[in-house]
PDB file of C-alpha atoms in Angstrom:
ATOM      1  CA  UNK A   1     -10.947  15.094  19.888  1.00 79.00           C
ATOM      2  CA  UNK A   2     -12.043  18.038  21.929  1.00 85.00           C
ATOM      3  CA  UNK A   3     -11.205  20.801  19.086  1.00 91.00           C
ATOM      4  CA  UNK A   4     -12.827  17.808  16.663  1.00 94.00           C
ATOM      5  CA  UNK A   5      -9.678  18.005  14.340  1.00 93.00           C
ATOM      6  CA  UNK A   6      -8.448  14.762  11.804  1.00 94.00           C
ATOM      7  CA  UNK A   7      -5.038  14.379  11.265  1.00 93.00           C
ATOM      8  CA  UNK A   8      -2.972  12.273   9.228  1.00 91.00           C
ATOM      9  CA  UNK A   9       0.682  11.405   9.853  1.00 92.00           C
ATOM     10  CA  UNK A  10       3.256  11.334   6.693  1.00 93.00           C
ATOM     11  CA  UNK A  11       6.402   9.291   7.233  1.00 91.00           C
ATOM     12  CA  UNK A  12       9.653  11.446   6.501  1.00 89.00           C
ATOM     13  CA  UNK A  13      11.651   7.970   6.153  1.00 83.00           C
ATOM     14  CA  UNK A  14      15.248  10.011   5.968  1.00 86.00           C
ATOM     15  CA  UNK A  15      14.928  10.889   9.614  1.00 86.00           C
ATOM     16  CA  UNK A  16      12.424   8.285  10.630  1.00 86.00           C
ATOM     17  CA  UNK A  17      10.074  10.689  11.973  1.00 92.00           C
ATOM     18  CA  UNK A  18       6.115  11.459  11.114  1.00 93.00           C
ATOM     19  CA  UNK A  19       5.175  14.587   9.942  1.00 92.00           C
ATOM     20  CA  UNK A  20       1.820  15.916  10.935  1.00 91.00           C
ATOM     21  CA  UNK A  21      -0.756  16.819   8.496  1.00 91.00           C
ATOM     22  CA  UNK A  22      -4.341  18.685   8.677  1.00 88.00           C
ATOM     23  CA  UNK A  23      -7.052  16.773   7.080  1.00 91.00           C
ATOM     24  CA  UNK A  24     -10.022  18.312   8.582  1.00 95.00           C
ATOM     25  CA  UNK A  25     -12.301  19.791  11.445  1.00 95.00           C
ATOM     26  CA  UNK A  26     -15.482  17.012  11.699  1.00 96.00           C
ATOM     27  CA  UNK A  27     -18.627  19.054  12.161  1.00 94.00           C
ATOM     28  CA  UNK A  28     -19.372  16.778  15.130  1.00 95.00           C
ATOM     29  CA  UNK A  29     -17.927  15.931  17.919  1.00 95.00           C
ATOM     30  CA  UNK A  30     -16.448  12.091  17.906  1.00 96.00           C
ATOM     31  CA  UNK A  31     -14.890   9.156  19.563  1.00 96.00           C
ATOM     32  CA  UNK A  32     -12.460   7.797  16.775  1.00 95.00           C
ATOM     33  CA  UNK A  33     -12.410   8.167  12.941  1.00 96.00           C
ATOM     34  CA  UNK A  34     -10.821   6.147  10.241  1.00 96.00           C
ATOM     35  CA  UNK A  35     -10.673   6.960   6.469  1.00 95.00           C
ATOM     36  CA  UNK A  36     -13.515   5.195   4.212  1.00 96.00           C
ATOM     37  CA  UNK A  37     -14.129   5.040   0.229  1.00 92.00           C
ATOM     38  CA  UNK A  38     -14.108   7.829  -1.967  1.00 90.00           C
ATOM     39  CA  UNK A  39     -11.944  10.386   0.340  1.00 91.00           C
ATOM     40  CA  UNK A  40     -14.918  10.027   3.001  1.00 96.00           C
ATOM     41  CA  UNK A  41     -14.321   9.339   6.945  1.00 97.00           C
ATOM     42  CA  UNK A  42     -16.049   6.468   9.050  1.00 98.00           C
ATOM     43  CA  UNK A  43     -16.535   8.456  12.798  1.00 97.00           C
ATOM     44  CA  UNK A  44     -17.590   6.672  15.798  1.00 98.00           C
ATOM     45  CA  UNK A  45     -20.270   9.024  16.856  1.00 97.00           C
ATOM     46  CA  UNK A  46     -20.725  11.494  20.522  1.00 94.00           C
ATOM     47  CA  UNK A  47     -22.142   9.577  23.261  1.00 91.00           C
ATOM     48  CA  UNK A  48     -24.681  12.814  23.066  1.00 89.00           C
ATOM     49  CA  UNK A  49     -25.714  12.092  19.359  1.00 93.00           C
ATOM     50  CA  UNK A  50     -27.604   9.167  20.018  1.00 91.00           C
ATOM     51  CA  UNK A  51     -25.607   7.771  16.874  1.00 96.00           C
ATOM     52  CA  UNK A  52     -23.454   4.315  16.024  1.00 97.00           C
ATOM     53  CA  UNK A  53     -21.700   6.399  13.064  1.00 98.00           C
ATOM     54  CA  UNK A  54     -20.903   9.248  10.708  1.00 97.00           C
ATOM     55  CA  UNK A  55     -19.994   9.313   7.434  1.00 97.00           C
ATOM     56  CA  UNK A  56     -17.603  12.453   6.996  1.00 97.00           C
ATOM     57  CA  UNK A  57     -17.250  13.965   3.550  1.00 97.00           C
ATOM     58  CA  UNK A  58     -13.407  15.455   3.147  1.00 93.00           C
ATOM     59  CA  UNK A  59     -14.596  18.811   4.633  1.00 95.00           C
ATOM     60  CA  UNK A  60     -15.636  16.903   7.622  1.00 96.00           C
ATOM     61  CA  UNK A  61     -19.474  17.918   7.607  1.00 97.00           C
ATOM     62  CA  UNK A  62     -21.467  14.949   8.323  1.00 97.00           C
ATOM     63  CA  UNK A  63     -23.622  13.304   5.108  1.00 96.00           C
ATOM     64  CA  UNK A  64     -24.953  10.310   6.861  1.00 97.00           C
ATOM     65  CA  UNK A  65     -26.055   8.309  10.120  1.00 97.00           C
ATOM     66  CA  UNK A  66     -24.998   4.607   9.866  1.00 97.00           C
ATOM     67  CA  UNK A  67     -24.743   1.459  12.059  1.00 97.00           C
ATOM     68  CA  UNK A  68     -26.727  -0.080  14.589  1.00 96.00           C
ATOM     69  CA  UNK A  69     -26.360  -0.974  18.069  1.00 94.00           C
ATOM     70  CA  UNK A  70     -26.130  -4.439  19.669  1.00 89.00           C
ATOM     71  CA  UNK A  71     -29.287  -5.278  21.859  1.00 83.00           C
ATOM     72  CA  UNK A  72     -29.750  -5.245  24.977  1.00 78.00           C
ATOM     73  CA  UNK A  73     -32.702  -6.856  26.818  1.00 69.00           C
ATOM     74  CA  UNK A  74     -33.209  -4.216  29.804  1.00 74.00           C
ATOM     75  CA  UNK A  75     -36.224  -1.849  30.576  1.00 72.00           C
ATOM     76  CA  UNK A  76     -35.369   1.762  30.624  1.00 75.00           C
ATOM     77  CA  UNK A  77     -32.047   1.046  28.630  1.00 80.00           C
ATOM     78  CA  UNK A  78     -30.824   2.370  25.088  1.00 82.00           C
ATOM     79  CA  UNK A  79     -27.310   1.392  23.804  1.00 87.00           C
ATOM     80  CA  UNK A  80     -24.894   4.350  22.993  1.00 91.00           C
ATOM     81  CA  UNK A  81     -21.425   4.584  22.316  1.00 94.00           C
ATOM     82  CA  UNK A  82     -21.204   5.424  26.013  1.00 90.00           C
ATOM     83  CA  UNK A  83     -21.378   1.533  26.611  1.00 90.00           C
ATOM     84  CA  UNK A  84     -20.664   0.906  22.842  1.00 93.00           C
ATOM     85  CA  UNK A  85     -16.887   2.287  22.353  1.00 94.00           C
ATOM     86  CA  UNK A  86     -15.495   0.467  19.659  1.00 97.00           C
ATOM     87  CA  UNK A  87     -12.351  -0.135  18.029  1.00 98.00           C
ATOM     88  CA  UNK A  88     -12.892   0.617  13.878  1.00 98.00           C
ATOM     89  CA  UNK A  89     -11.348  -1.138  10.599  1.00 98.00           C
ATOM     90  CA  UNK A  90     -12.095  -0.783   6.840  1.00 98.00           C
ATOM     91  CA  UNK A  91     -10.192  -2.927   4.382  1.00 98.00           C
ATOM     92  CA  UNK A  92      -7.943  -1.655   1.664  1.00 97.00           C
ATOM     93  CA  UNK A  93     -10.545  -2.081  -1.145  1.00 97.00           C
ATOM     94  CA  UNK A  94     -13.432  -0.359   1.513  1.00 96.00           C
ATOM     95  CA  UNK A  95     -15.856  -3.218   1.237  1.00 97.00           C
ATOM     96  CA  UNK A  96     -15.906  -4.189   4.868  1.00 98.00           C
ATOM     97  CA  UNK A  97     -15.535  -2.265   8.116  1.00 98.00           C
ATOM     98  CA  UNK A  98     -15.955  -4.329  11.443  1.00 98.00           C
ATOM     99  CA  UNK A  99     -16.324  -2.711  14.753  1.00 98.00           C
ATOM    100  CA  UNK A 100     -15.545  -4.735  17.774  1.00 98.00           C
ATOM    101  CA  UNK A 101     -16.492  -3.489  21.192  1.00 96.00           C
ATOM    102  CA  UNK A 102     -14.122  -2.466  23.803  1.00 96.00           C
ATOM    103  CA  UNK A 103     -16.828  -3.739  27.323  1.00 94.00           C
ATOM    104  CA  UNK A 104     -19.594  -5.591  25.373  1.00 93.00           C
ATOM    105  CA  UNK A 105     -18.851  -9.430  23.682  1.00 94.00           C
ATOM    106  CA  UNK A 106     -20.048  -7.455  20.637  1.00 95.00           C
ATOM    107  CA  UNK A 107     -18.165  -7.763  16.688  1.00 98.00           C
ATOM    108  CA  UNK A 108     -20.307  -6.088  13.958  1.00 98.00           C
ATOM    109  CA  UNK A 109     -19.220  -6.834  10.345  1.00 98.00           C
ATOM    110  CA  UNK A 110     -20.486  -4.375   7.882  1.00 98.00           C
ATOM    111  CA  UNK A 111     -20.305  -4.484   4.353  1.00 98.00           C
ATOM    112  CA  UNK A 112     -18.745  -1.287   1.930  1.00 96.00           C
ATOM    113  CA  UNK A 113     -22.387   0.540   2.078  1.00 96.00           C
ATOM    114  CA  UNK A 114     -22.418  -0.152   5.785  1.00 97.00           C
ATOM    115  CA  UNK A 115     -25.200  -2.626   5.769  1.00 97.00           C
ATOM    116  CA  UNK A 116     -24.947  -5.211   9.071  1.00 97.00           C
ATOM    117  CA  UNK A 117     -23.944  -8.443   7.951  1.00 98.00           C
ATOM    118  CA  UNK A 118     -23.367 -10.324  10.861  1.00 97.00           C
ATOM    119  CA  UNK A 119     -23.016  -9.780  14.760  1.00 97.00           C
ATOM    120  CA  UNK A 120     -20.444 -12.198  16.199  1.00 97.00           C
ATOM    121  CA  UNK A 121     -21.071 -12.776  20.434  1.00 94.00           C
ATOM    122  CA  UNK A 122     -18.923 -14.108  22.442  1.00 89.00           C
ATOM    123  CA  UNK A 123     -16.688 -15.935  23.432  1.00 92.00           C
ATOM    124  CA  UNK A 124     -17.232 -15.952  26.993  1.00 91.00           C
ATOM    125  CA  UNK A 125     -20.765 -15.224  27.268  1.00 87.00           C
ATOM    126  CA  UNK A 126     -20.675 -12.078  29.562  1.00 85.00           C
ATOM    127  CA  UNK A 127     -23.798 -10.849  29.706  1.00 79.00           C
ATOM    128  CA  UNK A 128     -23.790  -7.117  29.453  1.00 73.00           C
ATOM    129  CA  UNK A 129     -25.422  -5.448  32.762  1.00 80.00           C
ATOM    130  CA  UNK A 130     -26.177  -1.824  32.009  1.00 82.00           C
ATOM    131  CA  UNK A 131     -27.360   1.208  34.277  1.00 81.00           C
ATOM    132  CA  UNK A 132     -28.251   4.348  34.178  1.00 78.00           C
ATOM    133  CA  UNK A 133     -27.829   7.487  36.586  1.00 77.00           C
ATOM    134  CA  UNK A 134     -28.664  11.188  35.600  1.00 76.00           C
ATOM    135  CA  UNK A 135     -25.421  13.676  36.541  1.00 70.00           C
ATOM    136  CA  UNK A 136     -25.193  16.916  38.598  1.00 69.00           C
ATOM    137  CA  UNK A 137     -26.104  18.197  35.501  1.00 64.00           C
ATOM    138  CA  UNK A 138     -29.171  16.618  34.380  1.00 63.00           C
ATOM    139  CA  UNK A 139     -28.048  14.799  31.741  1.00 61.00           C
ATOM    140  CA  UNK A 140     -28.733  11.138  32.238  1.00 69.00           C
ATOM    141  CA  UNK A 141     -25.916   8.676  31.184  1.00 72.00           C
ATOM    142  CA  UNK A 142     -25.944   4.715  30.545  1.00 76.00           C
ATOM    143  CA  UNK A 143     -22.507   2.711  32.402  1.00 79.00           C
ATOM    144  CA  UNK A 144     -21.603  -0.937  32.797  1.00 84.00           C
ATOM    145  CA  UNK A 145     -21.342  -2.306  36.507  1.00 82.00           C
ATOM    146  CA  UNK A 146     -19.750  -4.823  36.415  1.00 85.00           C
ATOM    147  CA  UNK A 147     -17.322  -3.073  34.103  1.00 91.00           C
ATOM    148  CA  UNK A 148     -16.288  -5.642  31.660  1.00 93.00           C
ATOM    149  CA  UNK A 149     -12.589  -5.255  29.456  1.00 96.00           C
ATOM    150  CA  UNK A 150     -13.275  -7.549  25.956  1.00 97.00           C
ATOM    151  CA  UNK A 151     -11.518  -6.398  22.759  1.00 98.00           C
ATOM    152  CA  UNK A 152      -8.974  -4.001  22.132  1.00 97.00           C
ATOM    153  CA  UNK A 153      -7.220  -2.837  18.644  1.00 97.00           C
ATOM    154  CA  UNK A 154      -8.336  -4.291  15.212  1.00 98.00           C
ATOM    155  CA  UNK A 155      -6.101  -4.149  12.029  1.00 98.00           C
ATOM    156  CA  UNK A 156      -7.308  -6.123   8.719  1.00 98.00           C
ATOM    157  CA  UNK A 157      -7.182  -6.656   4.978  1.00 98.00           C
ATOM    158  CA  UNK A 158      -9.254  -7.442   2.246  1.00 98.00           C
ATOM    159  CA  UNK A 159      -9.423 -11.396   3.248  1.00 98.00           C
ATOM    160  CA  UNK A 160      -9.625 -11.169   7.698  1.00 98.00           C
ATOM    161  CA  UNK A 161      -9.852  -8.903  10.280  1.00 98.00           C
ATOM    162  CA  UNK A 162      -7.708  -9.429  13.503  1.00 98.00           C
ATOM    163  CA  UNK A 163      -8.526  -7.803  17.051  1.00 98.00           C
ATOM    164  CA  UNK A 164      -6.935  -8.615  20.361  1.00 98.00           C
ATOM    165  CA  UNK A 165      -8.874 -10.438  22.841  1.00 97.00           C
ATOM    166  CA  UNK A 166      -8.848  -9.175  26.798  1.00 97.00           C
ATOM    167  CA  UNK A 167     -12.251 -10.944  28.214  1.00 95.00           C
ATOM    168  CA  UNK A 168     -12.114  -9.864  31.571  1.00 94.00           C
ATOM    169  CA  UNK A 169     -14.577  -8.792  34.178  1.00 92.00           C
ATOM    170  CA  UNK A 170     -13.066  -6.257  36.169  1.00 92.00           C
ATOM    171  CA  UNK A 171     -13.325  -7.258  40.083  1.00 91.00           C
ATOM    172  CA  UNK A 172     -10.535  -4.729  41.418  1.00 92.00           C
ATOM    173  CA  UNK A 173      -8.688  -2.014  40.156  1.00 90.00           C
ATOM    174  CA  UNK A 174      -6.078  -4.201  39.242  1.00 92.00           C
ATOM    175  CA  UNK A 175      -8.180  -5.677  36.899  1.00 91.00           C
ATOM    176  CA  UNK A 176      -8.037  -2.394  35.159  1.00 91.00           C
ATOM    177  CA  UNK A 177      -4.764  -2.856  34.136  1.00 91.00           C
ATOM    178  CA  UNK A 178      -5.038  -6.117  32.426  1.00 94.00           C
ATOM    179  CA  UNK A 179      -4.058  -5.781  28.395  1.00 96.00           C
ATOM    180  CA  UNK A 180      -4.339  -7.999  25.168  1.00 97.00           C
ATOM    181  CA  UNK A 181      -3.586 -11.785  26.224  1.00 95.00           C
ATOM    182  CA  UNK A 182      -4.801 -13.115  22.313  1.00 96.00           C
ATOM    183  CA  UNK A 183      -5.617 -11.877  19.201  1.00 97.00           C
ATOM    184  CA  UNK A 184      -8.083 -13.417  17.093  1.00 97.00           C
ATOM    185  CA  UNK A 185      -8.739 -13.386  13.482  1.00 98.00           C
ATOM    186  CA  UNK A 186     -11.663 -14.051  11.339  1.00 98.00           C
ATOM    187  CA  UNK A 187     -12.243 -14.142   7.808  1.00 98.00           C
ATOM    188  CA  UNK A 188     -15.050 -11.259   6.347  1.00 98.00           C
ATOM    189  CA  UNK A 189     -18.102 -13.937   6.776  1.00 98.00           C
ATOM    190  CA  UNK A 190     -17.537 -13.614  10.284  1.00 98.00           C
ATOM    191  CA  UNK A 191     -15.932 -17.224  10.524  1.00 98.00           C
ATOM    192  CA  UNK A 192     -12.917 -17.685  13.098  1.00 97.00           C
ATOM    193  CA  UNK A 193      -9.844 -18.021  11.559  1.00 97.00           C
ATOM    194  CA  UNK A 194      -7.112 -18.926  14.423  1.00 96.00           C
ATOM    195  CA  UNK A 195      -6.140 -17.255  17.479  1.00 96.00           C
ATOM    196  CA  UNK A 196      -2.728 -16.521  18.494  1.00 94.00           C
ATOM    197  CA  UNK A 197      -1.130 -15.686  22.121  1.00 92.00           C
ATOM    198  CA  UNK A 198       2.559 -14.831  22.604  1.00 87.00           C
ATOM    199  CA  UNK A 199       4.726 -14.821  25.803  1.00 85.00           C
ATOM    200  CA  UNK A 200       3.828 -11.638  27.372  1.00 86.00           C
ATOM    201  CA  UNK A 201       0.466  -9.807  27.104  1.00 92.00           C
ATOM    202  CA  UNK A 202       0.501  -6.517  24.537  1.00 95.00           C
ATOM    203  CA  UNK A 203      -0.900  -3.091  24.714  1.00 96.00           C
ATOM    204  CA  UNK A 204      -1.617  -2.986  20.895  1.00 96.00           C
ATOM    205  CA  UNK A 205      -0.049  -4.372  17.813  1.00 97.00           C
ATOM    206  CA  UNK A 206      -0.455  -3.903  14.160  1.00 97.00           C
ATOM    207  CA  UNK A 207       0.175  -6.175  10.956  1.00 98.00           C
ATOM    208  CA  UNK A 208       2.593  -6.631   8.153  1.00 97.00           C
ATOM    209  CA  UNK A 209      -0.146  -8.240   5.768  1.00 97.00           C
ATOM    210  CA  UNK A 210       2.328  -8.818   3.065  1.00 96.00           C
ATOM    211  CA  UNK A 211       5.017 -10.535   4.802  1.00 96.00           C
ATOM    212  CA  UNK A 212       2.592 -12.028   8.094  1.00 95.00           C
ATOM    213  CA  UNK A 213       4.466 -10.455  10.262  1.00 97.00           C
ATOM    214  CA  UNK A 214       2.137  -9.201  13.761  1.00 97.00           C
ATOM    215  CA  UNK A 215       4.526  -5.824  15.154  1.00 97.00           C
ATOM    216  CA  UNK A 216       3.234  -5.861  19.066  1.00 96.00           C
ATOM    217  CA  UNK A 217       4.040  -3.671  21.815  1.00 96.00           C
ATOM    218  CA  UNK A 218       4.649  -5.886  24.894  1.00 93.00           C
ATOM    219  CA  UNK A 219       3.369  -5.498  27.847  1.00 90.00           C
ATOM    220  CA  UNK A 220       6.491  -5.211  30.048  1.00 88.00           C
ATOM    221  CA  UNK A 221       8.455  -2.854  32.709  1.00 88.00           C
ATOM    222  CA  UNK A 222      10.191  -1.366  29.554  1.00 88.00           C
ATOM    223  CA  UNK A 223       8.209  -1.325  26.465  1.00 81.00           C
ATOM    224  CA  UNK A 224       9.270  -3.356  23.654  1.00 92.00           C
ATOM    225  CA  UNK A 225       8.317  -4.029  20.190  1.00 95.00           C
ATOM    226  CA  UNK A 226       8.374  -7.011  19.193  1.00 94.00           C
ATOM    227  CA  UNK A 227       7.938  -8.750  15.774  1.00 95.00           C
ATOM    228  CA  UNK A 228       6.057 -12.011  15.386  1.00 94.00           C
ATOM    229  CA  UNK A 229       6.350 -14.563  12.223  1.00 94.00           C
ATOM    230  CA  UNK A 230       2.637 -15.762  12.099  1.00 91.00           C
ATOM    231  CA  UNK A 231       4.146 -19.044  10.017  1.00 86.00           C
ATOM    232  CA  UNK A 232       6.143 -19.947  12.346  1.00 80.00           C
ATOM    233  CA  UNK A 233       3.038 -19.927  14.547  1.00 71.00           C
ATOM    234  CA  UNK A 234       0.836 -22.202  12.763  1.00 59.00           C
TER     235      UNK A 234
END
């Protein structure tokens, strides 16, 4: 992210191996970046831009300013993507991109022209406690004390959105280790759908929408993929 560079990985399926491919250099700095509509990308903007999102053209210069941020009921405090990271999905037929918070109770569904249609809170009602403290070098930055670990990964279609589900306030640095112990799913309106746990917590997984099969990486002394049959979950 430092030399602000998109790339895209091509599957060579003969040798089972991903080749890596140049797609652009983003004329701003940024936290993550998925592909949107019309060969455009969705960027989660700097903490030093002040912005929720960029809308890339292929070139990578930035055409737009989008998104909002949550909230948050404190004097002297302005949300950024400092306290605002945030996992990103568009669906296959780009008309909805949800963002769901990685410290903050926070879900924000968006429709294809990246109007807000609905903030989702919860579940466990942490109430975000912000702070601010300027640096050695003058520049003043926002932080969460208690630091809080909520959502992590989101994949999703055209009907639902899935993202796994930490919720925990960090107390120790063990805390800090804790990884995905659910992952729910919602349908586009912002209704809940189901959630879903699994024998050992996961670092991140990833669907097979056609077949509703959930690939996971397990959290375990030795790594393992594992493949879940959602039907057999019901």
């Amino acid at each position: 992210m430092m030399d602000q560079k998109i790339l895209k990985l091509v599957p060579e399926k003969a040798r089972r191996e991903f080749s890596p491919q140049a797609v652009c250099t983003a004329g701003e700095q940024f936290l993550r970046a998925v592909p949107f509509a019309e060969g455009r990308l969705l960027t989660l903007a700097s903490v030093s831009s002040g912005d929720r999102f960029h809308l890339l053209d292929g070139k990578g210069a930035v055409r737009d300013t989008t998104g909002s941020f949550p909230a948050v009921d404190q004097p002297g405090i302005t949300p950024d993507n400092a306290v605002c990271q945030s996992d990103i999905t568009v669906s296959p037929d780009n008309r909805h991109v949800a963002a769901a918070c990685q410290s903050l109770e926070y879900i924000d569904i968006y429709d294809g022209e990246m109007n807000l249609q609905k903030r989702l809170q919860g579940p466990q009602g942490f109430e975000p406690s912000l702070k601010s403290r300027e640096t050695e070098m003058g520049v003043r930055i926002h932080y969460q004390d208690p630091l809080c670990l909520v959502y992590s990964d989101i994949v999703s279609d055209n009907r639902q959105f899935m993202v796994g589900y930490i919720g925990v306030r960090v107390k120790s640095e063990s805390d800090l280790g804790e990884t995905i112990g659910t992952v729910l799913s919602f349908d586009w309106k912002g209704n809940p759908l189901k959630a879903y746990t699994f024998e050992s917590d996961i670092l991140s997984f990833d669907m097979d929408w056609k077949n509703n099969v959930m690939y996971c990486l397990a959290n375990r002394p030795e790594p393992q993929i594992i493949l879940y049959d959602l039907d057999s979950l019901e």
